[in-house]
Coordinates of C-alpha atoms in Angstrom, one line a residue:
M1 CA -30.8 14.5 35.1
K2 CA -31.2 17.0 32.3
L3 CA -30.9 15.9 28.7
L4 CA -30.4 18.3 25.8
V5 CA -31.6 16.7 22.5
A6 CA -30.0 18.7 19.6
S7 CA -30.3 16.1 16.9
A8 CA -33.2 15.0 14.8
E9 CA -31.9 11.5 14.5
G10 CA -34.8 9.3 15.6
E11 CA -37.1 12.2 16.5
A12 CA -40.2 10.1 15.6
F13 CA -39.3 7.9 18.5
F14 CA -38.4 10.4 21.2
D15 CA -41.5 9.3 23.1
L16 CA -39.6 6.2 24.1
L17 CA -37.7 8.4 26.5
N18 CA -40.9 9.5 28.4
D19 CA -40.7 6.7 31.0
V20 CA -37.0 7.3 31.9
P21 CA -37.1 8.2 35.7
D22 CA -36.1 11.7 36.8
L23 CA -35.4 12.9 33.3
E24 CA -35.9 16.4 32.1
I25 CA -35.6 16.9 28.3
V26 CA -35.0 20.1 26.5
Y27 CA -34.7 20.4 22.7
A28 CA -32.6 22.6 20.4
S29 CA -32.5 22.9 16.7
T30 CA -29.8 25.5 16.2
P31 CA -26.4 26.2 17.8
D32 CA -27.8 29.4 19.5
E33 CA -30.6 27.3 21.0
M34 CA -28.1 24.8 22.3
M35 CA -26.1 27.5 24.0
T36 CA -29.2 28.7 25.9
H37 CA -29.3 25.3 27.7
A38 CA -25.5 24.8 28.1
A39 CA -25.2 25.9 31.7
D40 CA -27.1 23.1 33.4
V41 CA -27.4 20.1 31.1
D42 CA -25.9 16.7 32.2
V43 CA -26.2 14.9 28.9
I44 CA -26.4 15.9 25.3
Y45 CA -27.7 13.9 22.4
A46 CA -25.9 15.5 19.5
K47 CA -22.4 16.3 18.2
P48 CA -21.4 19.2 20.4
T49 CA -19.4 22.2 19.4
P50 CA -16.3 23.5 21.1
E51 CA -18.3 26.6 22.2
F52 CA -20.9 24.4 23.7
L53 CA -18.4 22.4 25.7
A54 CA -16.8 25.5 27.1
A55 CA -20.2 26.8 28.3
A56 CA -21.4 23.5 29.8
P57 CA -19.7 23.0 33.2
K58 CA -22.2 20.3 34.4
L59 CA -22.0 18.2 31.2
R60 CA -20.8 14.6 32.0
W61 CA -21.7 12.6 29.0
V62 CA -22.1 13.0 25.2
Q63 CA -24.3 10.5 23.3
A64 CA -23.5 10.8 19.6
P65 CA -26.5 10.1 17.4
S66 CA -24.1 8.4 14.9
A67 CA -21.9 5.3 14.9
G68 CA -19.0 7.3 13.4
V69 CA -17.3 9.8 15.7
D70 CA -14.7 11.2 13.2
F71 CA -15.5 14.7 14.4
L72 CA -13.1 13.8 17.3
M73 CA -10.2 14.3 14.8
T74 CA -10.7 18.1 14.9
F75 CA -12.0 18.3 18.5
P76 CA -8.9 17.9 20.9
D77 CA -10.8 19.5 23.8
L78 CA -13.3 16.7 23.8
V79 CA -10.6 14.0 23.4
E80 CA -8.6 15.3 26.3
S81 CA -11.6 15.9 28.6
D82 CA -13.1 13.6 31.2
L83 CA -16.4 13.5 29.4
I84 CA -17.8 10.1 28.5
L85 CA -18.6 9.7 24.8
T86 CA -20.9 7.0 23.5
N87 CA -22.2 6.3 20.0
T88 CA -25.0 4.4 18.4
R89 CA -22.8 1.5 17.3
G90 CA -24.9 -1.4 16.1
A91 CA -28.0 0.6 15.2
H92 CA -26.9 1.2 11.7
G93 CA -25.6 -2.3 10.9
P94 CA -28.6 -4.0 9.3
S95 CA -29.4 -1.0 7.1
I96 CA -25.9 -0.5 5.9
A97 CA -25.4 -4.2 5.3
E98 CA -28.6 -4.3 3.1
H99 CA -27.3 -1.3 1.2
V100 CA -24.0 -3.1 0.6
F101 CA -25.9 -5.8 -1.2
G102 CA -28.1 -3.4 -3.0
L103 CA -25.1 -1.8 -4.5
L104 CA -23.3 -5.1 -5.2
L105 CA -26.2 -6.8 -6.8
S106 CA -27.0 -3.7 -8.9
L107 CA -23.4 -3.9 -10.2
T108 CA -23.2 -7.7 -10.7
R109 CA -26.7 -7.9 -12.3
A110 CA -26.1 -4.9 -14.6
I111 CA -29.1 -3.1 -13.2
P112 CA -27.8 0.5 -14.1
T113 CA -27.3 -0.6 -17.7
C114 CA -30.8 -2.1 -17.8
L115 CA -32.3 1.1 -16.5
K116 CA -30.6 3.0 -19.3
W117 CA -32.1 0.6 -21.8
Q118 CA -35.5 1.0 -20.1
A119 CA -35.3 4.8 -20.5
D120 CA -34.5 4.3 -24.2
R121 CA -37.3 1.6 -24.6
Q122 CA -34.6 -0.8 -25.7
W123 CA -35.0 -4.6 -25.2
N124 CA -31.3 -5.4 -25.5
R125 CA -31.3 -9.2 -25.0
N126 CA -28.7 -10.6 -27.3
Q127 CA -25.6 -12.9 -27.1
Q128 CA -23.4 -10.0 -25.8
T129 CA -25.7 -8.5 -23.2
Y130 CA -26.9 -12.0 -22.1
R131 CA -23.5 -12.5 -20.5
L132 CA -23.3 -9.2 -18.6
P133 CA -24.6 -10.4 -15.2
R134 CA -22.4 -12.2 -12.7
E135 CA -23.2 -14.4 -9.7
V136 CA -21.9 -13.6 -6.2
M137 CA -22.3 -17.2 -5.0
G138 CA -18.9 -18.7 -4.4
A139 CA -17.2 -15.3 -4.6
T140 CA -14.9 -14.1 -1.8
M141 CA -15.9 -10.9 0.1
G142 CA -13.1 -9.1 1.9
I143 CA -14.3 -6.7 4.6
I144 CA -12.2 -3.9 6.0
G145 CA -13.3 -3.3 9.6
F146 CA -15.0 -6.1 11.4
G147 CA -17.1 -4.2 13.9
A148 CA -20.9 -4.2 14.0
I149 CA -21.3 -3.1 10.4
G150 CA -18.7 -5.5 9.1
R151 CA -20.3 -8.4 11.0
N152 CA -23.8 -7.5 9.6
V153 CA -22.3 -7.5 6.1
A154 CA -20.6 -10.9 6.7
K155 CA -23.7 -12.5 8.0
R156 CA -25.5 -11.6 4.7
A157 CA -22.6 -12.6 2.6
L158 CA -22.8 -16.1 4.1
A159 CA -26.5 -16.2 3.2
F160 CA -25.4 -15.6 -0.5
D161 CA -23.0 -18.6 -0.2
M162 CA -20.0 -16.3 -0.3
N163 CA -16.6 -16.8 1.4
V164 CA -15.7 -14.1 3.9
L165 CA -12.3 -12.6 4.7
A166 CA -11.7 -9.6 7.0
V167 CA -9.1 -7.3 8.4
D168 CA -9.4 -5.1 11.5
A169 CA -7.2 -2.8 13.5
V170 CA -8.1 -4.7 16.6
A171 CA -7.6 -8.5 17.0
C172 CA -11.0 -10.1 17.2
D173 CA -12.8 -13.4 16.8
G174 CA -14.7 -13.5 13.6
A175 CA -17.0 -16.4 14.6
P176 CA -19.6 -17.3 13.4
Y177 CA -19.2 -15.3 10.2
C178 CA -15.5 -15.3 9.5
E179 CA -13.0 -18.0 10.5
E180 CA -10.2 -15.6 10.9
V181 CA -9.9 -11.8 11.1
W182 CA -6.4 -10.7 10.0
A183 CA -4.5 -7.7 11.3
T184 CA -4.6 -4.6 9.0
E185 CA -0.9 -5.4 8.1
R186 CA -2.3 -8.2 5.9
L187 CA -4.6 -5.8 4.0
Q188 CA -2.9 -6.4 0.7
D189 CA -3.2 -10.2 1.1
M190 CA -7.0 -9.8 1.7
L191 CA -7.3 -7.4 -1.3
A192 CA -5.6 -9.8 -3.6
A193 CA -7.8 -12.7 -2.6
S194 CA -11.2 -10.9 -2.7
D195 CA -13.7 -10.6 -5.5
V196 CA -15.6 -7.9 -3.6
V197 CA -14.0 -5.5 -1.1
V198 CA -16.3 -3.7 1.4
V199 CA -15.0 -0.7 3.4
A200 CA -16.7 -0.8 6.8
A201 CA -14.0 0.7 9.0
P202 CA -14.2 4.0 10.9
Y203 CA -12.4 7.0 9.6
T204 CA -9.4 7.8 11.8
N205 CA -5.9 9.2 11.2
E206 CA -4.8 5.6 10.7
T207 CA -7.4 4.8 8.0
H208 CA -7.1 8.0 6.0
H209 CA -6.5 6.9 2.4
L210 CA -6.0 3.4 3.6
L211 CA -6.9 2.3 0.1
S212 CA -4.7 4.3 -2.3
T213 CA -2.8 3.5 -5.5
A214 CA -0.9 0.5 -4.3
E215 CA -3.8 -1.1 -2.5
I216 CA -6.2 -0.6 -5.4
A217 CA -3.6 -2.1 -7.7
A218 CA -3.5 -5.1 -5.4
M219 CA -7.2 -5.8 -6.0
K220 CA -8.2 -8.3 -8.7
P221 CA -8.8 -6.4 -12.0
D222 CA -12.4 -7.7 -12.1
A223 CA -13.2 -7.1 -8.4
Y224 CA -15.9 -4.8 -7.0
L225 CA -15.3 -2.1 -4.3
I226 CA -18.2 -1.1 -2.0
V227 CA -17.6 1.9 0.3
V228 CA -20.2 2.5 3.0
S229 CA -18.7 3.6 6.3
R230 CA -16.9 6.9 5.9
G231 CA -15.4 8.9 3.1
G232 CA -11.6 9.6 3.2
I233 CA -10.7 5.9 3.7
V234 CA -10.5 5.5 -0.1
D235 CA -8.2 7.8 -2.1
E236 CA -10.9 8.8 -4.7
D237 CA -8.4 10.2 -7.2
A238 CA -6.5 6.9 -7.1
L239 CA -9.7 5.0 -7.5
A240 CA -10.9 7.1 -10.5
T241 CA -7.5 6.8 -12.2
A242 CA -7.5 3.0 -11.8
M243 CA -11.0 2.6 -13.0
Q244 CA -10.5 4.9 -16.0
A245 CA -7.6 2.5 -16.9
G246 CA -10.0 -0.5 -16.8
H247 CA -9.0 -1.8 -13.3
L248 CA -12.0 -3.1 -11.3
A249 CA -15.3 -4.2 -12.6
G250 CA -17.2 -1.6 -10.7
A251 CA -17.6 0.4 -7.5
G252 CA -20.6 1.3 -5.2
I253 CA -19.9 4.4 -3.2
D254 CA -22.2 5.8 -0.5
V255 CA -19.7 8.0 1.3
T256 CA -17.0 10.4 -0.1
E257 CA -14.2 12.4 1.3
R258 CA -16.1 15.7 0.6
E259 CA -19.8 15.6 0.9
P260 CA -21.6 16.6 -1.3
L261 CA -19.3 15.0 -3.8
P262 CA -17.8 17.9 -5.8
A263 CA -19.3 18.4 -9.3
D264 CA -15.9 18.0 -10.9
S265 CA -15.2 14.6 -9.4
P266 CA -14.6 12.0 -12.2
L267 CA -16.6 9.5 -10.2
W268 CA -19.8 11.1 -11.4
E269 CA -19.2 10.1 -15.0
L270 CA -17.6 6.6 -14.7
P271 CA -20.1 4.1 -16.2
N272 CA -19.4 1.3 -13.7
V273 CA -19.8 3.4 -10.6
I274 CA -23.0 3.7 -8.6
L275 CA -23.2 6.7 -6.3
T276 CA -25.7 7.1 -3.4
P277 CA -25.7 10.2 -1.2
H278 CA -24.8 8.8 2.2
L279 CA -28.0 6.8 2.4
A280 CA -26.6 3.4 3.5
G281 CA -27.4 4.0 7.2
S282 CA -30.9 5.4 6.5
S283 CA -34.1 3.7 7.6
F284 CA -36.9 4.4 10.1
Q285 CA -36.0 1.2 11.8
K286 CA -32.4 2.4 12.3
E287 CA -33.7 5.7 13.8
R288 CA -35.7 3.7 16.4
R289 CA -32.6 1.7 17.3
C290 CA -30.6 4.9 17.8
V291 CA -33.2 6.2 20.3
E292 CA -33.2 2.7 22.0
V293 CA -29.5 3.0 22.5
L294 CA -30.0 6.5 24.0
R295 CA -32.8 5.2 26.3
E296 CA -30.7 2.3 27.5
N297 CA -27.8 4.5 28.4
L298 CA -30.0 7.1 30.1
L299 CA -31.4 4.3 32.3
R300 CA -27.9 3.0 33.0
F301 CA -26.6 6.5 33.7
G302 CA -29.4 7.1 36.2
R303 CA -28.6 3.9 38.0
G304 CA -24.9 4.6 38.0
E305 CA -24.2 1.6 35.8
P306 CA -21.6 1.3 33.0
L307 CA -22.8 2.7 29.7
I308 CA -22.9 0.8 26.4
N309 CA -21.1 1.8 23.3
V310 CA -18.4 3.8 25.1
V311 CA -16.0 5.3 22.6
D312 CA -12.2 5.2 23.1
K313 CA -11.7 8.9 22.3
R314 CA -8.0 8.5 21.5
A315 CA -8.6 5.6 19.1
G316 CA -11.6 7.3 17.5
Y317 CA -14.0 4.3 17.8

């Protein structure tokens, strides 16, 4: 079995693959280098290009180094092919869930404001600023998308004594973190009941601008919005307009529809928005978990066993 590794995701842990039986590994860091190996590889660890697929007659399986596979939306040849596509679902959950609470607690505890005071050497403890922080205990967190990321977020929400609601495109059992997972048709019900809304769904045709003007208006005026899965699910113009009008207490945004976020985006200047540059899924522990998923699937593939994390290419997750 010949594996082409064309992603740096987890490169510090590629030695975990050394004991996979009958495995030949080749590496590529550019599209041209990928093409030199296309003719005889069985597996690729990367997001392939259409040109690569056309030149890879022996390719049987694509292991994406990410959990999100929204590249499928512009890749009909891969969707219609017999190729197996797997992702690293589950590897990113702990890191992203911690980032959710990093953003949320920064907003509720007024950390950005305090950092500005620190830069100005101001000790602004008075009757007005004393009441800026809020507690999350007892608040309701609504989670959009209750897959591996959503469940990791919910697990931590319970540790903060929060209540958890969730909606998902696929009917699922929320236990032990959520008593009931509603269908996406009840999204507005969940938004109206939530003090914090976390976007943890994959980006697909169905989730494009899932949160736009009407949905943001349905949220409580003092609610928080945390966006960590993929850009494009939130209509950023609608969000900025609502927040400029005083709707929502704050937003923590790690992913945007265009990355890098354009310099003229109003989100840059909103005082109650925290922007992080698609870092929620980042940690060296996560990188190891990605390679562990790849290793497990290589072992299964070699034994002719079903792979884990197989993606429904038509659904996009």
